[in-house]
Coordinates of C-alpha atoms in Angstrom, one line a residue:
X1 CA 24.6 -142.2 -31.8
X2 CA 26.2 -145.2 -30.1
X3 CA 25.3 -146.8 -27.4
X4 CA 27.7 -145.7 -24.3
X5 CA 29.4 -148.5 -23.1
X6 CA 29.8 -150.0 -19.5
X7 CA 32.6 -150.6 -17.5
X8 CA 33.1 -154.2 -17.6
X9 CA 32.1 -156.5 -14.1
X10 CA 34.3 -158.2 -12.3
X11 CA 34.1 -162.5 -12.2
X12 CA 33.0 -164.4 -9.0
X13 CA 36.5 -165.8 -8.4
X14 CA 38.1 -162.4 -8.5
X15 CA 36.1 -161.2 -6.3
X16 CA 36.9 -164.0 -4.2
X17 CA 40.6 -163.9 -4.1
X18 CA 40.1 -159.9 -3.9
X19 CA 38.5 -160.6 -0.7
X20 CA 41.1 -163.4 0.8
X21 CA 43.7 -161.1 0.0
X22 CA 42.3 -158.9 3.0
X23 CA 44.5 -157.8 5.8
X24 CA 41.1 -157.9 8.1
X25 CA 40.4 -161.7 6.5
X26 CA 43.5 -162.8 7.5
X27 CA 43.4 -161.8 11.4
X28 CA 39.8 -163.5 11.4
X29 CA 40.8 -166.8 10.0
X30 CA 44.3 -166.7 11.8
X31 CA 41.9 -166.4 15.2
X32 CA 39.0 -168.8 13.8
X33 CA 42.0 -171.4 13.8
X34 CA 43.4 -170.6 17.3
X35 CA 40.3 -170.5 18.7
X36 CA 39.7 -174.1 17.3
X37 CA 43.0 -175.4 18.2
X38 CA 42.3 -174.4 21.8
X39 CA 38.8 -176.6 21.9
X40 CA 39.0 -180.2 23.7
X41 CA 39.1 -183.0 21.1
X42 CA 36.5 -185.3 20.7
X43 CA 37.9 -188.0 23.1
X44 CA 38.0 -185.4 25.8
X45 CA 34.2 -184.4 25.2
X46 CA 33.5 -187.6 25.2
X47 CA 35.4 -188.7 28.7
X48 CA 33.4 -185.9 30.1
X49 CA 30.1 -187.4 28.7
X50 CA 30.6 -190.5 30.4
X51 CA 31.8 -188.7 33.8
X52 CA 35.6 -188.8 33.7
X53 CA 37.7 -186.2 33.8
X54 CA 41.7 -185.2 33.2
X55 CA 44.4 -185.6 36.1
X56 CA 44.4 -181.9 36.7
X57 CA 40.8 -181.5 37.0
X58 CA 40.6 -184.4 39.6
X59 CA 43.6 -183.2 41.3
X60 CA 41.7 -179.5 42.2
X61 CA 38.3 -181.2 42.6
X62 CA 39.9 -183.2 45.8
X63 CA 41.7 -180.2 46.9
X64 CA 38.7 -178.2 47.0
X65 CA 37.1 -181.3 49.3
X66 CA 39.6 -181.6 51.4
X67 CA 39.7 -177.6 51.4
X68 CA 35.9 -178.1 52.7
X69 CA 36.5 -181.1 55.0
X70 CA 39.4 -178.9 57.1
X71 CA 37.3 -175.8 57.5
X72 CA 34.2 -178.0 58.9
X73 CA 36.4 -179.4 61.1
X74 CA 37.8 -175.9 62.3
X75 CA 34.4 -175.0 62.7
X76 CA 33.4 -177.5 64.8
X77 CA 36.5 -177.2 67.2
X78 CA 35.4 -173.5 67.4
X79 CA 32.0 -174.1 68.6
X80 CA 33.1 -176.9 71.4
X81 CA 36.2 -174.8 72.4
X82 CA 33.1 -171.9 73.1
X83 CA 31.0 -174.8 74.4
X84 CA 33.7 -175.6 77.2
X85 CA 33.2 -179.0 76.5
X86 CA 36.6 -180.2 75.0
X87 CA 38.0 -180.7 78.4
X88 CA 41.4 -182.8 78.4
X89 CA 40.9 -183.7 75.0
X90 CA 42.6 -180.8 73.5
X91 CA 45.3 -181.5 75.8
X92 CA 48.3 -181.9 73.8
X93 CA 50.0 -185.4 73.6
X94 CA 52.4 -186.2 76.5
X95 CA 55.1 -189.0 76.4
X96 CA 54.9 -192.3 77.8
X97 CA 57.4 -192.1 80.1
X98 CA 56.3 -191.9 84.1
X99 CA 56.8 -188.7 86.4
X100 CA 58.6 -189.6 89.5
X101 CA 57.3 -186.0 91.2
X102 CA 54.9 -187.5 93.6
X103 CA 57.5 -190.5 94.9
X104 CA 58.4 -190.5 98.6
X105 CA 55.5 -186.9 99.3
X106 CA 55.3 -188.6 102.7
X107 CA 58.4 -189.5 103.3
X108 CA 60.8 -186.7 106.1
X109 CA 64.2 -186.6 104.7
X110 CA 66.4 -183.6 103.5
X111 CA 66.8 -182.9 99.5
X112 CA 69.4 -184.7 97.8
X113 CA 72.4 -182.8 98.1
X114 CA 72.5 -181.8 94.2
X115 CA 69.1 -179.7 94.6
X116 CA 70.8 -176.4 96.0
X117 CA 67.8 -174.4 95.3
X118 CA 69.2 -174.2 91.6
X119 CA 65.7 -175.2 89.2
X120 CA 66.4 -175.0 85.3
X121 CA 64.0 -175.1 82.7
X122 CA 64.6 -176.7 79.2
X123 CA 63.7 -174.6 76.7
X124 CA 61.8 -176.8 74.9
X125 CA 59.7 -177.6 78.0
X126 CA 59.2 -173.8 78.9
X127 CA 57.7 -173.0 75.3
X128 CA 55.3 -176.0 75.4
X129 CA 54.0 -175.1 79.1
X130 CA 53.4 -171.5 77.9
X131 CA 51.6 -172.5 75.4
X132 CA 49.4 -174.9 77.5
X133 CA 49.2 -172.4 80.2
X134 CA 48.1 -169.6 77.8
X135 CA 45.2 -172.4 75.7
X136 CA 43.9 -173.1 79.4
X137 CA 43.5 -169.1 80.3
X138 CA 41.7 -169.0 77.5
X139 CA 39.2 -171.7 77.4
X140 CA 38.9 -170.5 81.3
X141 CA 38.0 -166.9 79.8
X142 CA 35.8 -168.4 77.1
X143 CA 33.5 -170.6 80.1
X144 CA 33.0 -167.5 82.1
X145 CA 31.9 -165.7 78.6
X146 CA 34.8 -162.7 79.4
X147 CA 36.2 -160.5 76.9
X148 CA 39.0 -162.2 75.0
X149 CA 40.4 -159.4 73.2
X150 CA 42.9 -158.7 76.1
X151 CA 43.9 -162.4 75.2
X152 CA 46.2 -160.8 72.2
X153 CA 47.5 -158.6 74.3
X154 CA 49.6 -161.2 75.9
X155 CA 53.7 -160.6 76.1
X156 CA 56.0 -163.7 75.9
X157 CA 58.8 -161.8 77.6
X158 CA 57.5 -160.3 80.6
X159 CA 58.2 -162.6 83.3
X160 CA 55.3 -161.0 85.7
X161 CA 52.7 -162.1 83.3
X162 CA 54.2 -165.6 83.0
X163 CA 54.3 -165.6 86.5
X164 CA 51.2 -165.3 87.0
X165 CA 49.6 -167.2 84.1
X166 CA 51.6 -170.8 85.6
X167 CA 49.9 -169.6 88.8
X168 CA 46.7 -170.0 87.9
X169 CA 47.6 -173.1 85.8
X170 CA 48.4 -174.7 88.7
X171 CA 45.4 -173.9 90.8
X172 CA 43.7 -175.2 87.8
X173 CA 45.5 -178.4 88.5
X174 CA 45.0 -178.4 91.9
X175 CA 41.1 -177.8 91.2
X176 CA 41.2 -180.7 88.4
X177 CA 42.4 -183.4 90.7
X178 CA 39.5 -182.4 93.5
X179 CA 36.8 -182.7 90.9
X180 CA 37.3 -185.9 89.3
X181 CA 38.5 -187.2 93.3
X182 CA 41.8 -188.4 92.1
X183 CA 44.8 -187.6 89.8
X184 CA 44.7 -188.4 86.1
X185 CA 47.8 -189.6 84.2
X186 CA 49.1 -186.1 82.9
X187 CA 48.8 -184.5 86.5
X188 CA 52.3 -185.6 88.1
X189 CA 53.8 -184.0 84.6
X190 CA 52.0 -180.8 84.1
X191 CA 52.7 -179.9 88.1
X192 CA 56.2 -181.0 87.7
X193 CA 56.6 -178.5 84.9
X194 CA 54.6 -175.6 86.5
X195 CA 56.7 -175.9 89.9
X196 CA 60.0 -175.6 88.4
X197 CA 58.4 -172.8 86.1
X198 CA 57.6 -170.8 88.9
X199 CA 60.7 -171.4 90.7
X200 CA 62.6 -170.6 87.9
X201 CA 61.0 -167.9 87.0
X202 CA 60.8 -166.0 90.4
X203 CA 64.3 -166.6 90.9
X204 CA 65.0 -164.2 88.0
X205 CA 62.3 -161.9 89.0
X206 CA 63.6 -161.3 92.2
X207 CA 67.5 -161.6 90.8
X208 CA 66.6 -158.6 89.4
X209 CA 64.9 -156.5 92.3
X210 CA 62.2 -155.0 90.3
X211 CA 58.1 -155.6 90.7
X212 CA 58.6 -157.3 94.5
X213 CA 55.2 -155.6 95.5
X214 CA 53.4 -157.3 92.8
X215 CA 55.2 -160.8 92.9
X216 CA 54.5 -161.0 96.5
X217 CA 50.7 -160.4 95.2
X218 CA 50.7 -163.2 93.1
X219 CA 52.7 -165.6 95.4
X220 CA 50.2 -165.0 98.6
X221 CA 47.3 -165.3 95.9
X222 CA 48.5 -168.8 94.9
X223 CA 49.6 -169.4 98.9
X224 CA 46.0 -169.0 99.8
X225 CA 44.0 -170.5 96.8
X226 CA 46.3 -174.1 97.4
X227 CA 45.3 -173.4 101.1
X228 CA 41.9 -173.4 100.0
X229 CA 42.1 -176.4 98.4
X230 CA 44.5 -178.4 101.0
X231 CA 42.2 -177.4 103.7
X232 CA 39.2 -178.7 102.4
X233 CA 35.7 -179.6 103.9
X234 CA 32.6 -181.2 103.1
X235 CA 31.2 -177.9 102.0
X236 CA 34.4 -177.3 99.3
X237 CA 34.6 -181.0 98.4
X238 CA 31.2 -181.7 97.6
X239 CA 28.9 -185.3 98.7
X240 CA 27.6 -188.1 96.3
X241 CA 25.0 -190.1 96.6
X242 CA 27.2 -192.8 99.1
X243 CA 28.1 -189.6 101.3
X244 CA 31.1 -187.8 102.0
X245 CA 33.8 -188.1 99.3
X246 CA 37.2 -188.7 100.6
X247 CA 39.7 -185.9 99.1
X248 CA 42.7 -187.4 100.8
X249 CA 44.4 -188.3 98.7
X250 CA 43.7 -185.2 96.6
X251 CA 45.0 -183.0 100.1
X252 CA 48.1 -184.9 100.1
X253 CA 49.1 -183.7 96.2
X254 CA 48.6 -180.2 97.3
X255 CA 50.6 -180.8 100.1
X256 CA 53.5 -181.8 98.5
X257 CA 52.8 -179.0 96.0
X258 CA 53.6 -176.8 98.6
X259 CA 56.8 -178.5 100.0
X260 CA 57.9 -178.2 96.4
X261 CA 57.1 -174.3 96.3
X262 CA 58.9 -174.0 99.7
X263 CA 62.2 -174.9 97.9
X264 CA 62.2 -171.3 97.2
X265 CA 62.6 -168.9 100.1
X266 CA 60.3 -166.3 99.2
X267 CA 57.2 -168.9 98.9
X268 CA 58.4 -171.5 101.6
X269 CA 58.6 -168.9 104.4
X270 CA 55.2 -167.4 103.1
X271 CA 54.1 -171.3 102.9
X272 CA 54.7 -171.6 106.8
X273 CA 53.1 -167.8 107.8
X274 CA 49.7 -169.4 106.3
X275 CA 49.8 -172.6 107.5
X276 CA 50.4 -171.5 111.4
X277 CA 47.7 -168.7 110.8
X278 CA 45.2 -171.5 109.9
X279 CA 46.4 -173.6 112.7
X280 CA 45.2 -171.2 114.8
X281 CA 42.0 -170.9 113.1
X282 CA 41.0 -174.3 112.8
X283 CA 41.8 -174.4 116.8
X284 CA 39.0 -172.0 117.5
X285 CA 36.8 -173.7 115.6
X286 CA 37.3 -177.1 116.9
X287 CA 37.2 -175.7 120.0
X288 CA 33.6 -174.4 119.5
X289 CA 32.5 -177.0 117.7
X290 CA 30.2 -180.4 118.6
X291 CA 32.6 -183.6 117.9
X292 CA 29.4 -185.1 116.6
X293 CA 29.0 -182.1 113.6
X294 CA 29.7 -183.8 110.2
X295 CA 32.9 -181.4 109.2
X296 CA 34.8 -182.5 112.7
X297 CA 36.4 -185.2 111.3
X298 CA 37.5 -182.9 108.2
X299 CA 39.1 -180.5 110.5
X300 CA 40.6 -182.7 112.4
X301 CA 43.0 -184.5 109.3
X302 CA 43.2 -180.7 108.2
X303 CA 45.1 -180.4 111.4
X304 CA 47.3 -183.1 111.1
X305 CA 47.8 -182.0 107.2
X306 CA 48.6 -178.5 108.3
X307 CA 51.1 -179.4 111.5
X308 CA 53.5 -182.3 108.7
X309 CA 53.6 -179.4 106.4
X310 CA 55.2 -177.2 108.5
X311 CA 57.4 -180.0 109.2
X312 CA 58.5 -180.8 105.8
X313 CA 59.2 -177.1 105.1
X314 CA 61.3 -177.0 108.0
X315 CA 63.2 -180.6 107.9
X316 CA 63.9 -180.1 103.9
X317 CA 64.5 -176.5 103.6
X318 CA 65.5 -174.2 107.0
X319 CA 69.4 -174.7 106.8
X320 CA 69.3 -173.6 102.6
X321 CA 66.9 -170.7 103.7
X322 CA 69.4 -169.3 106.2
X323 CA 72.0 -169.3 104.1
X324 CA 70.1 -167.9 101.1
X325 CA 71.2 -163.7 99.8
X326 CA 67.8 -162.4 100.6
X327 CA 66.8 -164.1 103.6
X328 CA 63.9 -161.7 104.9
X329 CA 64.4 -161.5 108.6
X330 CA 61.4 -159.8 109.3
X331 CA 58.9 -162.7 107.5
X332 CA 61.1 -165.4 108.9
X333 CA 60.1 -163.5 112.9
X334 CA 56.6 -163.2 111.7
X335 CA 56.4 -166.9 111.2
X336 CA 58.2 -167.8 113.9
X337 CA 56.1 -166.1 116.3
X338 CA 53.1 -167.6 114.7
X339 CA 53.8 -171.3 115.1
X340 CA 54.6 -170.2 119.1
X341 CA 50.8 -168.9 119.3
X342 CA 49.5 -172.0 117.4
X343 CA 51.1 -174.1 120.0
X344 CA 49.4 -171.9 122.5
X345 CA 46.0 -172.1 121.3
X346 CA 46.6 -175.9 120.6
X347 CA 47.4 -176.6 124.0
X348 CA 43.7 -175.3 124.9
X349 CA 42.3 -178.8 122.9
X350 CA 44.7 -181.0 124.8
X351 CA 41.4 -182.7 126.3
X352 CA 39.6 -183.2 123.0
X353 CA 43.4 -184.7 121.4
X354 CA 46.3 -184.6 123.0
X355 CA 47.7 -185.5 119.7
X356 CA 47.9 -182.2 118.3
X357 CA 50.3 -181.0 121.5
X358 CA 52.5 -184.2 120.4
X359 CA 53.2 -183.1 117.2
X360 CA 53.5 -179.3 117.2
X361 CA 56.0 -180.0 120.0
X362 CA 57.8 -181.8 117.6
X363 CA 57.9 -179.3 115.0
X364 CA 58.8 -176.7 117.4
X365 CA 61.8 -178.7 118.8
X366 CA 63.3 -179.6 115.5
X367 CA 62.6 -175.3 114.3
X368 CA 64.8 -174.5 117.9
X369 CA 67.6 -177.0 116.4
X370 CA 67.3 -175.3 112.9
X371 CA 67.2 -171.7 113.8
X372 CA 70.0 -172.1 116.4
X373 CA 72.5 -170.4 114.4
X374 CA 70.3 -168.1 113.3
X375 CA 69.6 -166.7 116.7
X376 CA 73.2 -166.1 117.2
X377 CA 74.0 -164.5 113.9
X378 CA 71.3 -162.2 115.0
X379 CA 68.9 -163.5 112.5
X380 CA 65.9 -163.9 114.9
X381 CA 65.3 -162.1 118.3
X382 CA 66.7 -164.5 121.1
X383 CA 63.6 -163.3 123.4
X384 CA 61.6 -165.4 120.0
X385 CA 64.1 -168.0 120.2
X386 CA 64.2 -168.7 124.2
X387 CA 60.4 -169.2 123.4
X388 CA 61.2 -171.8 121.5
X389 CA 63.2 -173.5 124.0
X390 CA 60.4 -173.5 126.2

């Protein structure tokens, strides 16, 4: 019987080309070769060896450093802005032009004839104050470690907040030029903007008759912190190591602050109701006290201080008051009657200085003038006004 016979083997090269001839082959090489394509070349690896690197690489690594560099400096900021120790330096840039809003403080003349009680406020200018107003309410926050989440709670548009932010902003002020014992560069500029803010600001408030309970809050809370600070004595003021420090010429800034503010009605009449009340005051205590006691001759420039604001407000402002829509009658008698009783009680230290007599005479001679008209129209009661003429 035969042998059965096998089936006959295929060669090594058809097996091969069996196998290229694949579908599953053909994806693997046709990847193998894209994958290759996609690996750096030789000259790249090398570059890379010897610690150079393509334009885009380079490009992202100093991104990513400068990236680094801007968040430690952010950082940094942070922790001195909760420090309290940035001080002016995060002021903002002013312009080097000069501010002419101290000139002539001392000087008794009537407001150029343009002034009108009208204050406008560039645009420009009223978004940068805000926004240095609202950076110093919060660094003021931050140094008495309050809670600043009520700081995002803060509305561009309502005018009573404003209000009262470029209040305290300018007590700030005030405060600033008292500490370092005179007025830095920025000072004239910053106070220039804050009064006409607050001018401008109340005269739409109270254009519109709405909040006049609160507004008179805010205005007798700046009327009394700036008396505060006018009034000063050695106690407020503070001593070095040569003695007494001499705020003069700190006093006299706040002063004219205030014959600013009294270009409005509604603060300068307020203005004058303070000032007399303290008059008054400071008489009883200078009446009681020793001329040799360290604060006398504090009291006694307050006095004078007190007395030429009165006059200012008076000489610059009474005739544009009078004639003003919402002239209150019933503040204007208040004040009135006040001044009359701090010439009373000042007559009581004609002995220790006749000089006070002198000059609230004055002031009460050129207020008869003024409010002559006044009297008539029925403005003021004429048993008040034959006082006067006493």
């Amino acid at each position: 019987m035969a042998p059965a016979s096998r089936p006959p083997t295929a060669t090594p090269l058809a097996a091969s080309s069996s196998r290229i001839d694949s579908p599953s082959l053909k994806a693997a090489l046709a990847m193998a070769l894209i994958h290759y394509k996609r690996l750096p070349s030789t000259t790249a690896a090398a570059a890379a060896a010897a610690g150079t690197s393509s334009p885009p690489l380079i490009h992202w690594k100093r991104k990513a450093k400068e990236r680094k560099r801007e968040i430690l400096r952010l950082r940094e900021e942070l922790k001195l802005l909760q420090d309290g120790v940035r001080g002016e330096a995060m002021e903002p840039p002013l312009a080097s032009c000069r501010c002419h809003f101290f000139d002539g403080c001392s000087d008794l003349q009537p407001p150029p004839p343009t002034g009108g009680g009208e204050h406008w406020v560039d645009e420009v200018l009223r978004r940068r104050f805000l926004r240095l107003a609202r950076w110093k309410e919060k660094r003021r926050r931050l140094d008495r470690s309050l809670p600043v989440t009520s700081l995002m709670e803060f509305n561009s548009e309502d005018e009573i907040q404003q209000l009262s932010l470029s209040t305290d902003f300018l007590v700030e002020l005030s405060d600033g030029i008292f500490a370092k014992k005179e007025s830095c560069s920025t000072f004239a500029t910053f106070s220039h903007q804050a009064v006409d803010f607050i001018l401008s600001l109340l005269k739409n408030i109270l254009s519109s008759k709405r909040e006049n309970e609160l507004v008179e809050e805010i205005i007798d809370g700046l009327v009394t912190r700036l008396m505060k600070r006018m009034c000063t004595i050695p106690e407020n003021a503070g001593t070095s190591d040569s003695g007494p420090v001499d705020c003069s010429d700190a006093q006299f800034n706040v002063q004219h602050l205030f014959r600013k503010l009294g270009n409005e009605e509604f603060i300068g009449q307020r203005i004058i109701l303070a000032v007399s009340q303290k008059i008054s005051n400071v008489s009883e205590s200078l009446l009681l006290l020793d001329p040799f006691d360290d604060s006398f001759p504090d009291m006694h420039g307050n006095m004078f201080i007190m007395i030429q604001l009165i006059e200012f407000l008076i000489s610059d402002y009474m005739k544009i008051w009078l004639c003003c829509e919402q002239f209150d009658k019933k503040i204007f008698e208040e004040w009135v009657r006040s001044i009359l009783k701090a010439r009373k009680d000042l007559e009581v230290l004609e002995n220790i200085n006749g000089l006070y007599v002198v000059y609230i005479e004055r002031v009460v001679g050129r207020l008869a003038r003024e409010v002559a008209p006044a009297a008539h129209q029925g403005k003021l009661d004429l048993d008040v006004f034959s006082k006067l003429l006493c």
